[in-house]
Short mmCIF file of C-alpha atoms in Angstrom, two decimals:
data_model
loop_
_atom_site.label_atom_id
_atom_site.label_comp_id
_atom_site.label_asym_id
_atom_site.label_seq_id
_atom_site.Cartn_x
_atom_site.Cartn_y
_atom_site.Cartn_z
CA UNK J 1 52.46 78.85 123.09
CA UNK J 2 53.53 79.98 119.53
CA UNK J 3 57.16 79.64 120.55
CA UNK J 4 56.57 76.74 123.02
CA UNK J 5 54.83 74.47 120.26
CA UNK J 6 55.46 70.74 122.70
CA UNK J 7 52.81 72.52 125.33
CA UNK J 8 49.42 71.68 124.92
CA UNK J 9 46.70 73.85 126.02
CA UNK J 10 43.26 73.11 127.19
CA UNK J 11 41.90 73.93 123.59
CA UNK J 12 44.26 71.74 122.25
CA UNK J 13 43.53 68.76 124.33
CA UNK J 14 39.96 69.15 123.58
CA UNK J 15 40.66 69.26 119.84
CA UNK J 16 42.86 66.36 120.23
CA UNK J 17 40.21 64.26 121.60
CA UNK J 18 37.98 65.11 118.94
CA UNK J 19 40.77 64.44 116.67
CA UNK J 20 40.91 60.83 117.90
CA UNK J 21 36.72 60.08 118.09
CA UNK J 22 36.92 60.84 114.30
CA UNK J 23 40.05 58.90 113.76
CA UNK J 24 40.38 56.36 111.22
CA UNK J 25 42.08 53.58 110.05
CA UNK J 26 44.53 54.35 106.91
CA UNK J 27 42.59 53.76 103.55
CA UNK J 28 43.66 50.42 101.22
CA UNK J 29 46.04 51.13 98.94
CA UNK J 30 44.94 48.46 96.25
CA UNK J 31 48.10 46.26 96.89
CA UNK J 32 50.42 48.68 96.29
CA UNK J 33 53.23 47.68 98.89
CA UNK J 34 55.58 50.25 98.00
CA UNK J 35 53.38 52.91 98.81
CA UNK J 36 52.74 51.71 102.35
CA UNK J 37 56.45 50.48 103.29
CA UNK J 38 56.41 52.95 106.35
CA UNK J 39 54.31 54.71 108.11
CA UNK J 40 56.25 57.78 107.43
CA UNK J 41 56.11 57.29 103.86
CA UNK J 42 52.41 56.87 104.04
CA UNK J 43 51.77 60.23 105.39
CA UNK J 44 54.35 62.19 103.11
CA UNK J 45 52.71 60.42 99.72
CA UNK J 46 49.45 62.08 101.14
CA UNK J 47 51.07 65.49 101.42
CA UNK J 48 50.17 67.54 98.80
CA UNK J 49 52.21 70.96 99.71
CA UNK J 50 56.04 70.86 99.60
CA UNK J 51 56.29 72.86 102.83
CA UNK J 52 54.31 70.55 104.62
CA UNK J 53 56.38 68.00 103.82
CA UNK J 54 59.80 69.51 104.59
CA UNK J 55 57.67 70.40 107.82
CA UNK J 56 56.72 66.53 108.39
CA UNK J 57 60.42 65.76 107.75
CA UNK J 58 61.62 67.94 110.18
CA UNK J 59 59.20 66.57 112.68
CA UNK J 60 60.35 62.89 112.09
CA UNK J 61 64.07 63.64 112.23
CA UNK J 62 63.58 65.88 115.05
CA UNK J 63 61.83 63.24 116.54
CA UNK J 64 64.79 60.09 115.76
CA UNK J 65 67.56 62.74 116.79
CA UNK J 66 65.84 63.44 120.18
CA UNK J 67 65.30 59.58 120.59
CA UNK J 68 69.03 58.98 119.86
CA UNK J 69 70.08 61.76 121.82
CA UNK J 70 68.21 60.13 124.94
CA UNK J 71 69.41 56.79 124.36
CA UNK J 72 73.43 57.73 123.77
CA UNK J 73 72.45 59.58 127.31
CA UNK J 74 71.22 56.85 128.42
CA UNK J 75 73.98 54.18 127.81
CA UNK J 76 76.65 56.88 128.89
CA UNK J 77 75.39 57.56 132.61
CA UNK J 78 74.26 54.12 132.85
CA UNK J 79 77.78 52.77 132.02
CA UNK J 80 79.59 55.41 134.11
CA UNK J 81 76.90 53.88 136.89
CA UNK J 82 77.67 50.64 136.04
CA UNK J 83 81.27 51.19 136.78
CA UNK J 84 81.42 53.37 140.32
CA UNK J 85 77.97 51.68 141.70
CA UNK J 86 78.24 47.79 141.21
CA UNK J 87 77.32 47.93 144.79
CA UNK J 88 74.00 49.46 143.79
CA UNK J 89 72.34 46.89 141.83
CA UNK J 90 69.04 46.35 143.58
CA UNK J 91 68.67 50.23 143.06
CA UNK J 92 68.97 49.94 139.11
CA UNK J 93 67.16 47.38 139.21
CA UNK J 94 64.34 49.51 140.58
CA UNK J 95 64.71 51.95 138.23
CA UNK J 96 64.67 49.67 135.21
CA UNK J 97 61.37 48.62 136.24
CA UNK J 98 60.67 52.39 136.78
CA UNK J 99 61.71 53.12 133.06
CA UNK J 100 59.42 50.53 131.88
CA UNK J 101 56.43 51.45 133.96
CA UNK J 102 56.50 55.10 133.33
CA UNK J 103 58.05 55.58 129.47
CA UNK J 104 55.91 52.38 128.11
CA UNK J 105 52.59 54.65 128.35
CA UNK J 106 54.15 57.71 126.78
CA UNK J 107 55.72 55.60 123.87
CA UNK J 108 52.26 54.11 123.18
CA UNK J 109 50.54 57.24 123.38
CA UNK J 110 53.32 58.27 120.93
CA UNK J 111 53.08 55.30 118.00
CA UNK J 112 48.91 56.36 118.69
CA UNK J 113 49.58 59.56 117.20
CA UNK J 114 51.26 58.52 114.31
CA UNK J 115 48.85 56.55 113.33
CA UNK J 116 46.41 59.69 113.65
CA UNK J 117 48.94 61.80 111.69
CA UNK J 118 48.54 58.95 109.25
CA UNK J 119 45.37 58.41 108.94
CA UNK J 120 43.70 62.17 108.92
CA UNK J 121 46.27 64.05 106.90
CA UNK J 122 44.12 66.79 106.64
CA UNK J 123 44.65 67.63 110.49
CA UNK J 124 48.44 67.01 109.95
CA UNK J 125 48.89 70.38 111.81
CA UNK J 126 47.19 69.21 115.36
CA UNK J 127 48.44 65.93 114.88
CA UNK J 128 52.19 66.84 114.75
CA UNK J 129 51.69 69.20 117.55
CA UNK J 130 50.81 66.38 119.46
CA UNK J 131 53.51 63.66 118.71
CA UNK J 132 55.88 66.76 119.78
CA UNK J 133 54.08 67.13 122.93
CA UNK J 134 54.29 63.46 123.37
CA UNK J 135 58.19 63.25 122.76
CA UNK J 136 58.07 66.13 125.08
CA UNK J 137 56.55 64.27 127.73
CA UNK J 138 59.36 61.05 126.91
CA UNK J 139 62.20 63.55 127.78
CA UNK J 140 60.29 64.81 130.70
CA UNK J 141 59.90 61.12 131.95
CA UNK J 142 63.37 60.28 131.55
CA UNK J 143 65.16 63.44 133.44
CA UNK J 144 64.53 62.52 136.91
CA UNK J 145 65.97 59.09 136.09
CA UNK J 146 69.10 60.80 134.62
CA UNK J 147 69.10 63.02 137.50
CA UNK J 148 69.04 59.59 139.82
CA UNK J 149 71.62 57.83 137.84
CA UNK J 150 73.86 60.87 138.25
CA UNK J 151 77.27 60.00 140.03
CA UNK J 152 77.54 62.67 142.91
CA UNK J 153 81.22 63.39 144.00
CA UNK J 154 82.53 62.18 146.79
CA UNK J 155 86.61 61.51 147.94
CA UNK J 156 88.39 58.45 148.89
CA UNK J 157 88.27 57.61 152.45
CA UNK J 158 92.11 58.51 152.95
CA UNK J 159 91.77 62.12 151.36
CA UNK J 160 88.56 62.49 153.38
CA UNK J 161 90.69 61.84 156.45
CA UNK J 162 93.35 64.21 155.43
CA UNK J 163 90.60 67.41 154.91
CA UNK J 164 89.30 66.27 158.07
CA UNK J 165 92.06 66.10 160.89
CA UNK J 166 93.47 69.59 159.18
CA UNK J 167 89.88 71.46 159.87
CA UNK J 168 89.71 73.78 162.56
CA UNK J 169 88.57 72.59 165.75
CA UNK J 170 90.07 68.75 165.08
CA UNK J 171 94.03 70.03 164.28
CA UNK J 172 94.03 72.05 167.82
CA UNK J 173 93.62 68.67 169.71
CA UNK J 174 95.47 66.95 171.62
CA UNK J 175 98.48 64.63 170.63
CA UNK J 176 97.43 61.54 171.94
CA UNK J 177 93.34 62.22 170.57
CA UNK J 178 94.62 62.81 167.29
CA UNK J 179 96.85 60.03 167.48
CA UNK J 180 94.27 57.62 167.97
CA UNK J 181 91.57 59.01 165.38
CA UNK J 182 94.63 58.54 163.05
CA UNK J 183 94.57 54.89 164.20
CA UNK J 184 91.18 54.05 163.86
CA UNK J 185 90.77 55.51 160.38
CA UNK J 186 93.72 54.01 159.19
CA UNK J 187 92.33 50.54 160.82
CA UNK J 188 89.19 51.56 159.07
CA UNK J 189 91.05 51.41 155.42
CA UNK J 190 92.92 47.87 156.17
CA UNK J 191 89.44 46.11 156.50
CA UNK J 192 87.07 47.83 154.33
CA UNK J 193 89.51 49.38 151.28
CA UNK J 194 90.12 53.04 150.56
CA UNK J 195 86.75 54.02 148.60
CA UNK J 196 85.03 56.82 148.14
CA UNK J 197 83.14 57.82 151.25
CA UNK J 198 79.63 57.95 150.09
CA UNK J 199 79.69 54.16 149.09
CA UNK J 200 80.34 52.52 152.52
CA UNK J 201 77.47 50.87 154.05
CA UNK J 202 76.22 49.50 157.45
CA UNK J 203 77.77 46.38 156.01
CA UNK J 204 81.12 47.68 155.98
CA UNK J 205 80.75 49.22 159.62
CA UNK J 206 79.71 45.18 160.72
CA UNK J 207 82.60 43.75 159.27
CA UNK J 208 84.73 46.09 160.98
CA UNK J 209 83.62 45.16 163.80
CA UNK J 210 83.77 41.64 163.57
CA UNK J 211 87.28 41.99 163.15
CA UNK J 212 88.33 44.37 165.42
CA UNK J 213 86.59 42.01 168.06
CA UNK J 214 89.31 39.42 167.30
CA UNK J 215 92.05 41.36 168.14
CA UNK J 216 94.47 41.66 171.20
CA UNK J 217 93.14 44.33 173.64
CA UNK J 218 96.78 45.82 173.48
CA UNK J 219 97.24 46.39 170.01
CA UNK J 220 98.78 49.31 170.29
CA UNK J 221 101.60 48.14 172.30
CA UNK J 222 105.07 46.82 171.69
CA UNK J 223 106.28 44.93 168.53
CA UNK J 224 102.96 44.07 167.24
CA UNK J 225 101.34 47.81 167.07
CA UNK J 226 102.31 48.21 163.46
CA UNK J 227 101.10 44.50 162.29
CA UNK J 228 97.74 45.05 160.32
CA UNK J 229 94.57 43.66 161.09
CA UNK J 230 94.38 40.23 159.55
CA UNK J 231 97.80 40.11 160.76
CA UNK J 232 97.09 40.71 164.81
CA UNK J 233 93.78 37.99 164.45
CA UNK J 234 96.35 35.32 163.49
CA UNK J 235 98.57 36.58 166.31
CA UNK J 236 95.54 36.68 169.05
CA UNK J 237 94.83 32.86 167.94
CA UNK J 238 98.27 31.65 167.42
CA UNK J 239 99.19 32.61 170.96
CA UNK J 240 95.73 31.70 172.31
CA UNK J 241 94.97 35.57 173.67
CA UNK J 242 91.83 35.92 175.55
CA UNK J 243 92.46 40.07 176.45
CA UNK J 244 90.59 40.86 173.00
CA UNK J 245 89.48 44.39 172.03
CA UNK J 246 86.76 45.45 174.05
CA UNK J 247 82.98 46.30 173.23
CA UNK J 248 83.57 49.91 174.85
CA UNK J 249 86.93 50.19 172.96
CA UNK J 250 85.15 49.72 169.64
CA UNK J 251 82.01 51.86 170.23
CA UNK J 252 84.72 54.38 170.91
CA UNK J 253 85.95 53.59 167.41
CA UNK J 254 82.61 54.21 166.21
CA UNK J 255 82.43 57.57 167.47
CA UNK J 256 85.76 58.93 166.02
CA UNK J 257 84.28 57.83 162.64
CA UNK J 258 81.07 59.00 163.33
CA UNK J 259 82.67 62.79 163.64
CA UNK J 260 84.05 62.37 160.45
CA UNK J 261 80.95 61.35 158.66
CA UNK J 262 78.90 64.28 160.35
CA UNK J 263 81.78 66.93 159.48
CA UNK J 264 81.25 65.65 155.62
CA UNK J 265 77.19 65.50 155.84
CA UNK J 266 77.73 69.20 156.22
CA UNK J 267 79.78 69.93 153.13
CA UNK J 268 77.04 67.57 151.01
CA UNK J 269 79.95 64.93 149.99
CA UNK J 270 77.99 61.97 152.05
CA UNK J 271 74.17 61.71 151.74
CA UNK J 272 72.35 63.06 154.95
CA UNK J 273 71.19 60.53 157.12
CA UNK J 274 73.67 57.93 155.84
CA UNK J 275 75.65 57.97 158.85
CA UNK J 276 76.03 54.30 159.49
CA UNK J 277 78.13 54.40 162.67
CA UNK J 278 75.11 55.58 164.27
CA UNK J 279 72.22 53.48 166.38
CA UNK J 280 74.36 50.11 166.75
CA UNK J 281 73.54 47.25 169.04
CA UNK J 282 77.04 46.03 170.19
CA UNK J 283 74.58 43.43 172.26
CA UNK J 284 75.34 42.83 176.25
CA UNK J 285 78.27 44.59 177.81
CA UNK J 286 81.41 42.70 178.06
CA UNK J 287 82.80 42.47 181.83
CA UNK J 288 86.00 43.26 182.98
CA UNK J 289 88.78 44.37 180.39
CA UNK J 290 90.18 40.82 180.09
CA UNK J 291 92.92 41.44 183.00
CA UNK J 292 92.76 38.96 186.58
CA UNK J 293 93.69 40.01 189.95
CA UNK J 294 97.41 39.43 191.38
CA UNK J 295 97.67 36.01 192.99
CA UNK J 296 99.16 35.65 196.92
CA UNK J 297 102.17 33.32 195.15
CA UNK J 298 102.92 36.45 192.46
CA UNK J 299 102.49 38.86 195.00
CA UNK J 300 105.04 37.45 197.21
CA UNK J 301 107.55 37.48 193.85
CA UNK J 302 107.16 41.25 193.47
CA UNK J 303 107.93 41.69 197.43
CA UNK J 304 110.54 39.22 197.78
CA UNK J 305 112.71 40.43 194.73
CA UNK J 306 114.73 43.51 194.32
CA UNK J 307 113.29 46.18 191.89
CA UNK J 308 116.24 46.01 188.72
CA UNK J 309 118.54 49.36 189.69
CA UNK J 310 118.16 52.24 187.33
CA UNK J 311 116.96 55.83 187.14
CA UNK J 312 113.74 54.42 188.20
CA UNK J 313 114.18 53.64 192.06
CA UNK J 314 113.30 50.69 194.46
CA UNK J 315 111.64 53.24 196.73
CA UNK J 316 109.41 55.26 193.82
CA UNK J 317 108.43 51.38 192.38
CA UNK J 318 107.30 50.03 195.84
CA UNK J 319 104.98 53.49 196.84
CA UNK J 320 104.01 53.31 192.94
CA UNK J 321 102.85 49.76 193.67
CA UNK J 322 101.32 50.16 197.00
CA UNK J 323 99.15 53.10 195.50
CA UNK J 324 97.98 50.45 193.22
CA UNK J 325 97.40 48.00 195.12
CA UNK J 326 95.18 50.11 198.35
CA UNK J 327 93.44 52.51 195.46
CA UNK J 328 92.85 50.55 192.18
CA UNK J 329 93.69 54.23 191.04
CA UNK J 330 94.70 53.59 187.13
CA UNK J 331 98.80 53.80 186.63
CA UNK J 332 98.69 57.06 184.68
CA UNK J 333 96.83 58.57 187.23
CA UNK J 334 99.49 57.69 189.83
CA UNK J 335 102.38 58.90 188.38
CA UNK J 336 100.28 62.44 187.35
CA UNK J 337 99.92 63.09 190.87
CA UNK J 338 101.51 66.39 191.99
CA UNK J 339 102.22 67.56 195.55
CA UNK J 340 99.10 69.60 195.66
CA UNK J 341 96.75 66.49 194.83
CA UNK J 342 96.96 65.18 198.43
CA UNK J 343 94.28 67.55 200.14
CA UNK J 344 92.68 66.93 203.44
CA UNK J 345 88.85 66.69 203.70
CA UNK J 346 87.19 67.14 207.04
CA UNK J 347 90.43 65.54 208.30
CA UNK J 348 90.49 62.71 205.96
CA UNK J 349 93.75 62.81 203.76
CA UNK J 350 92.65 61.89 200.03
CA UNK J 351 93.95 61.75 196.34
CA UNK J 352 92.38 64.63 194.60
CA UNK J 353 92.08 63.34 190.52
CA UNK J 354 91.17 66.46 188.76
CA UNK J 355 92.23 67.98 185.42
CA UNK J 356 95.86 69.25 185.22
CA UNK J 357 96.44 73.12 183.59
CA UNK J 358 100.33 73.03 182.42
CA UNK J 359 102.58 75.36 183.25
CA UNK J 360 104.46 77.67 181.46
CA UNK J 361 106.30 76.26 178.14
CA UNK J 362 105.24 72.83 179.88
CA UNK J 363 102.47 71.69 177.56
CA UNK J 364 102.45 68.16 178.30
CA UNK J 365 101.40 68.50 181.71
CA UNK J 366 97.71 69.11 180.51
CA UNK J 367 95.75 66.12 181.38
CA UNK J 368 91.96 65.77 182.17
CA UNK J 369 90.93 62.43 183.73
CA UNK J 370 87.44 62.99 182.40
CA UNK J 371 87.88 61.48 179.59
CA UNK J 372 89.07 58.04 181.15
CA UNK J 373 87.43 58.06 185.28
CA UNK J 374 86.25 61.15 185.91
CA UNK J 375 87.36 63.59 188.44
CA UNK J 376 87.07 62.31 191.95
CA UNK J 377 88.30 61.91 195.41
CA UNK J 378 90.00 58.73 196.95
CA UNK J 379 90.77 58.44 200.80
CA UNK J 380 94.13 57.28 201.33
CA UNK J 381 94.76 54.08 203.26
CA UNK J 382 96.17 53.86 206.65
CA UNK J 383 98.86 51.71 205.19
CA UNK J 384 99.85 54.65 202.73
CA UNK J 385 100.11 57.28 205.64
CA UNK J 386 102.24 54.44 207.43
CA UNK J 387 104.05 54.09 204.99
CA UNK J 388 105.11 57.76 205.11
CA UNK J 389 103.03 59.24 202.08
CA UNK J 390 102.57 62.39 203.63
CA UNK J 391 106.15 62.75 204.30
CA UNK J 392 106.59 62.03 200.58
CA UNK J 393 104.47 64.86 199.62
CA UNK J 394 105.79 67.13 201.38
CA UNK J 395 108.90 66.56 200.39
CA UNK J 396 107.82 67.00 196.63
CA UNK J 397 108.98 69.35 194.18
CA UNK J 398 106.03 69.21 192.23
CA UNK J 399 105.11 65.71 190.83
CA UNK J 400 105.05 63.08 193.84
CA UNK J 401 107.75 60.43 191.57
CA UNK J 402 110.34 63.12 190.09
CA UNK J 403 111.98 60.21 188.67
CA UNK J 404 109.23 59.81 186.22
CA UNK J 405 109.37 61.97 182.88
CA UNK J 406 106.79 62.36 179.40
CA UNK J 407 107.41 59.95 177.14
CA UNK J 408 105.74 57.91 174.57
CA UNK J 409 104.01 58.83 171.34
CA UNK J 410 100.92 60.11 173.83
CA UNK J 411 103.31 61.92 176.27
CA UNK J 412 102.22 60.23 179.20
CA UNK J 413 104.33 59.58 182.57
CA UNK J 414 103.76 56.45 183.03
CA UNK J 415 105.31 54.68 179.96
CA UNK J 416 108.62 54.50 181.38
CA UNK J 417 107.93 52.63 184.59
CA UNK J 418 104.91 50.56 183.02
CA UNK J 419 107.51 49.17 180.48
CA UNK J 420 110.26 48.63 183.38
CA UNK J 421 107.29 46.90 185.76
CA UNK J 422 106.52 44.57 182.81
CA UNK J 423 109.92 43.55 182.12
CA UNK J 424 110.81 43.05 186.20
CA UNK J 425 107.45 40.64 186.50
CA UNK J 426 108.12 38.50 182.93
CA UNK J 427 112.03 38.05 184.76
CA UNK J 428 110.28 36.65 187.75
CA UNK J 429 108.12 34.13 185.93
CA UNK J 430 104.96 35.85 186.15
CA UNK J 431 104.34 35.99 182.02
CA UNK J 432 100.28 35.84 182.03
CA UNK J 433 99.40 38.66 179.45
CA UNK J 434 96.49 38.80 181.86
CA UNK J 435 98.18 40.43 184.83
CA UNK J 436 99.73 43.44 184.61
CA UNK J 437 99.92 46.63 187.19
CA UNK J 438 96.05 47.05 185.88
CA UNK J 439 95.59 44.00 187.89
CA UNK J 440 95.88 45.85 190.82
CA UNK J 441 92.79 47.63 189.95
CA UNK J 442 91.08 44.20 189.72
CA UNK J 443 92.51 43.03 193.42
CA UNK J 444 90.94 46.16 194.78
CA UNK J 445 87.30 45.82 192.88
CA UNK J 446 86.76 41.89 193.58
CA UNK J 447 88.04 42.60 197.66
CA UNK J 448 85.10 44.99 197.65
CA UNK J 449 82.65 43.51 196.21
CA UNK J 450 83.13 40.21 197.75
CA UNK J 451 82.62 42.63 201.40
CA UNK J 452 79.33 41.54 203.11
CA UNK J 453 76.05 43.82 201.63
CA UNK J 454 73.61 45.15 204.05
CA UNK J 455 73.11 48.86 205.89
CA UNK J 456 76.38 47.99 207.51
CA UNK J 457 78.18 46.73 204.48
CA UNK J 458 79.73 48.22 200.87
CA UNK J 459 77.11 49.41 198.42
CA UNK J 460 77.94 49.30 194.83
CA UNK J 461 77.33 53.14 194.37
CA UNK J 462 80.18 53.67 197.01
CA UNK J 463 82.96 50.87 194.91
CA UNK J 464 82.05 53.22 191.92
CA UNK J 465 82.63 56.26 193.31
CA UNK J 466 86.01 54.89 194.79
CA UNK J 467 87.29 53.38 191.58
CA UNK J 468 86.07 55.96 189.09
CA UNK J 469 84.19 53.67 186.85
CA UNK J 470 83.12 55.43 183.82
CA UNK J 471 80.21 52.41 182.88
CA UNK J 472 78.76 53.54 186.29
CA UNK J 473 78.03 56.48 188.94
CA UNK J 474 80.49 59.62 188.04
CA UNK J 475 81.92 61.38 190.84
CA UNK J 476 82.73 65.26 190.99
CA UNK J 477 85.75 65.61 192.94
CA UNK J 478 86.14 67.33 196.22
CA UNK J 479 83.24 69.65 195.47
CA UNK J 480 80.87 66.71 195.50
CA UNK J 481 82.01 65.53 198.94
CA UNK J 482 81.68 69.38 200.46
CA UNK J 483 78.08 70.03 199.27
CA UNK J 484 76.94 67.30 201.52
CA UNK J 485 77.83 63.58 200.29
CA UNK J 486 78.96 61.19 202.89
CA UNK J 487 82.73 61.67 202.49
CA UNK J 488 82.67 58.43 205.57
CA UNK J 489 80.99 56.29 203.40
CA UNK J 490 84.00 55.96 200.81
CA UNK J 491 86.51 56.41 203.98
CA UNK J 492 84.85 53.01 204.81
CA UNK J 493 85.59 51.87 201.07
CA UNK J 494 89.08 52.77 200.85
CA UNK J 495 89.53 51.15 204.83
CA UNK J 496 87.85 47.84 204.20
CA UNK J 497 91.00 46.67 201.40
CA UNK J 498 93.34 44.42 203.13
CA UNK J 499 96.28 42.07 202.29
CA UNK J 500 98.00 39.31 203.64
CA UNK J 501 100.53 39.92 206.70
CA UNK J 502 103.31 39.59 203.87
CA UNK J 503 102.63 42.57 202.00
CA UNK J 504 104.20 44.77 203.87
CA UNK J 505 104.82 48.75 201.62
CA UNK J 506 108.26 49.07 203.61
CA UNK J 507 109.48 46.33 202.45
CA UNK J 508 108.56 46.84 199.14
CA UNK J 509 110.07 50.21 199.14
CA UNK J 510 113.29 48.57 200.35
#
């Protein structure tokens, strides 16, 4: 206790209460106004002992220095807080109210202690001790406030992205996935600015959803891929583009942002539980992807006009289009087909859509369809067999379509064909951005879903299996069918796809 005069023991508290009961106001001084100029002077004038006066002066000075220090600290921290966290005005208002409510009683006790000290010089040591105790109370009350106002470290979003992308477990991911992540983070900065990551809130996430949902769905391709978000929005409005970025894609963006947040939560550079990319309700699921089916007039143009000469032959063009029109497979799935992917299950020839492991020194061959559609088996339509797909596979070296090569930022096999196909259909006068190769998938889906229902019809679940829809039932490939699921149901789906008589695959290939 001797070394800690600001602490009050139980005996001190009892003496202090007794002192309060016996305390009275300072005596009148018969008009001597000079002696009453201040409380401190009054007390000092009644101290006879020189050491007592020095002790009293040191207490008063210590108190003044303590208050000045507290005020200086508060001003400095408050100034820094205002500069770095203007967005937390509501929080500061709450803290100000807390200061008023919590410190006010302590200040009143200090003033009352001063009155006791002035009125009871005889108990000067007890009163001074109480005075110091209340000063410590003020310091103790303010400490948590200063801790709350302290600006915690947090890197800029751009710096956070660099650290995250270089971290173990991320740097080794496929180039296509890394490129997508980098694009998502770049668009976030375009929309919300490059700020310390701790300062972002759900308001910024909502702004990201609002702006990204207004840009074209193919914003990462062609001449518009380098445009910033605001320019992409203007481009979409000016060209009246209806195929905008889907909710599914924005959800995927949020998952990329969320894993970045979780990475820095573990490093305590963002507050725990502050992940603003979780628990978002995106409303009703958008149907489709903005594309429409091929109409008969446009299909006639494809089959009646020669494919432009070049590295990709007419024969390859015809077979790729034929597979797309009779299976609804995605273009990359078709272009990735290998000789070993044409298999026979219980007497039925099928395309096996499965994970590809790369051959030695050929890392681009690695591919996992689970990220897009899930592994599945697609029965080969009789029209494709009549057109010679089995002989094609038998004569292939490794991939069915050896004329294709890996290209583009994501090292896909479909890039070269996709670009040439888009140019070809535009030259034929099919310039709608909603009619593309992917539209064959819509043709298949629409025809199947318009089949009669009932026990003898095509069930929705079978269609989802056949197309590999990511939002519906997930297939499990060959193993699934060998384990007892009726392959006949999926064969029925495949053989139900019909086109007008003019849609002749052999003519398409010649």
